[in-house]
Coordinates of C-alpha atoms in Angstrom, one line a residue:
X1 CA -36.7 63.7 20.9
X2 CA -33.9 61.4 22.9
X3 CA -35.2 58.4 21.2
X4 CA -34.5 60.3 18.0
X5 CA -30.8 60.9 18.5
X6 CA -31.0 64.3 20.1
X7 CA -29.9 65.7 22.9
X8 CA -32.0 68.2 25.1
X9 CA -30.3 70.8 27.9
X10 CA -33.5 72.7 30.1
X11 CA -32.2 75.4 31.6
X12 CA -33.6 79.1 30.9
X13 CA -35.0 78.2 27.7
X14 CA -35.3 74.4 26.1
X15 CA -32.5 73.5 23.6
X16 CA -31.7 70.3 21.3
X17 CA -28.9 69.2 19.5
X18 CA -28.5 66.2 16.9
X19 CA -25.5 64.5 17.1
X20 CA -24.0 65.9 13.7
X21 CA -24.1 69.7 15.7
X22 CA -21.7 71.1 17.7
X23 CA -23.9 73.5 19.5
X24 CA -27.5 73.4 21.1
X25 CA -30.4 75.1 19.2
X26 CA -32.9 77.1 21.2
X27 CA -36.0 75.5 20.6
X28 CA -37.7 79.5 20.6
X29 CA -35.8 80.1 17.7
X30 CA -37.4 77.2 15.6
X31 CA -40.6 79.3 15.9
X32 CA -43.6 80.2 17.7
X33 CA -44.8 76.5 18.6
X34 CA -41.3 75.3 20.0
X35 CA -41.7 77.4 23.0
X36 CA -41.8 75.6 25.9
X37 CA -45.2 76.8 26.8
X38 CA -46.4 75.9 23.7
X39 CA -44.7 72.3 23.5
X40 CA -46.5 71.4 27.2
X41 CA -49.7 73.3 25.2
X42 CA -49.6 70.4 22.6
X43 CA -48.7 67.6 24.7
X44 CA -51.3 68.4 27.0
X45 CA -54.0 69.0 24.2
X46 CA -52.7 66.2 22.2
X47 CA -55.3 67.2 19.2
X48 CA -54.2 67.7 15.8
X49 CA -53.0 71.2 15.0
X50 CA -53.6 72.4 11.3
X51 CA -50.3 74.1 9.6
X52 CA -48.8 76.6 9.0
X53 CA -48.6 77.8 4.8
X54 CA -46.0 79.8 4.3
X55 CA -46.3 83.1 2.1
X56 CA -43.9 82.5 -0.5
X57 CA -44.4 86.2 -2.1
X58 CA -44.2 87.7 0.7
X59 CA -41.2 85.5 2.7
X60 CA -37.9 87.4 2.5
X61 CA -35.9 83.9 2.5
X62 CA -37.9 82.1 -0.1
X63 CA -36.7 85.1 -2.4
X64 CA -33.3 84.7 -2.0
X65 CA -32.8 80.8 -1.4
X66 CA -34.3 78.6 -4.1
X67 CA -33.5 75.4 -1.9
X68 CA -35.5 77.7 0.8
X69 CA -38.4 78.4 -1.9
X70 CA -38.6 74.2 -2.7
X71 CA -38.6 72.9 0.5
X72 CA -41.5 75.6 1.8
X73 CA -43.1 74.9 -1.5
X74 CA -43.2 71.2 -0.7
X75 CA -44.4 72.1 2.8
X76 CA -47.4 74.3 1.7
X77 CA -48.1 71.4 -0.3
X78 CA -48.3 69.2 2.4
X79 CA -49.8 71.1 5.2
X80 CA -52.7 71.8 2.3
X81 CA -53.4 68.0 1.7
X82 CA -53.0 67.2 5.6
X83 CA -55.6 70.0 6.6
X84 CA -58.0 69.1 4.1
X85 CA -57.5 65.6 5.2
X86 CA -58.2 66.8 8.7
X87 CA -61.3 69.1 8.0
X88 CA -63.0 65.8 5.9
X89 CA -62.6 64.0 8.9
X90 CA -64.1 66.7 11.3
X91 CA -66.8 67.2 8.7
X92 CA -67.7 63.5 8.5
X93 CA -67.7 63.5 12.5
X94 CA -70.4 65.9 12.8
X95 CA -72.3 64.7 10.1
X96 CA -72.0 61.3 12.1
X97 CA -73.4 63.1 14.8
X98 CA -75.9 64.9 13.2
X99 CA -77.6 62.3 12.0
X100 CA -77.7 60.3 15.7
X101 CA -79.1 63.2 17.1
X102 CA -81.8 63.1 14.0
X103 CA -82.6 59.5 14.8
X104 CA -82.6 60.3 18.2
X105 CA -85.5 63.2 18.0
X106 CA -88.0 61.0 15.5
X107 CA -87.6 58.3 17.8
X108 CA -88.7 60.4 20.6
X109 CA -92.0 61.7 18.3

């Protein structure tokens, strides 16, 4: 995040500011996965997370803000082409596997 321009203050909770803000954002109040728990969670992991789709029909702000409703529409998009992306490759992977463990078991008969 520093090599991005921001500036991070850990105290009770993690907060960042960019350097067009005048005050510090808790990183809690981004959402769920920018706790700090769940930010040592992901490093620590470091495996691909699918995302989030958010329920425009249901979503109080997407109502009201149309520059809301467009940027969460382009999101869903993206999050849908990213996790099929992401389920191909986990597909292919065990197929890849499959078929080693196949080859594996006529070799042994």
């Amino acid at each position: 995040m520093e090599g991005c321009g921001y500036e991070i203050k850990i105290g009770k909770h993690i907060a960042f500011k960019s350097k067009n803000q005048q005050r510090f954002t808790r990183a809690k109040t981004i959402g769920v996965n920018y706790t700090e728990e769940r930010i040592k969670e992901r490093i620590l992991n470091k495996k691909k997370e699918l995302g989030n789709i958010i329920d425009l029909k249901n979503n109080d702000k997407a109502k009201t803000s149309k520059g809301y409703e467009y940027w969460a529409t382009k999101h869903n998009l993206k999050t849908a082409a990213s996790t099929v992306l992401e389920m191909r490759e986990r597909v292919q992977f065990i197929i890849r596997i499959a078929r080693r463990n196949k080859a594996n078991f006529l070799l042994e008969y």
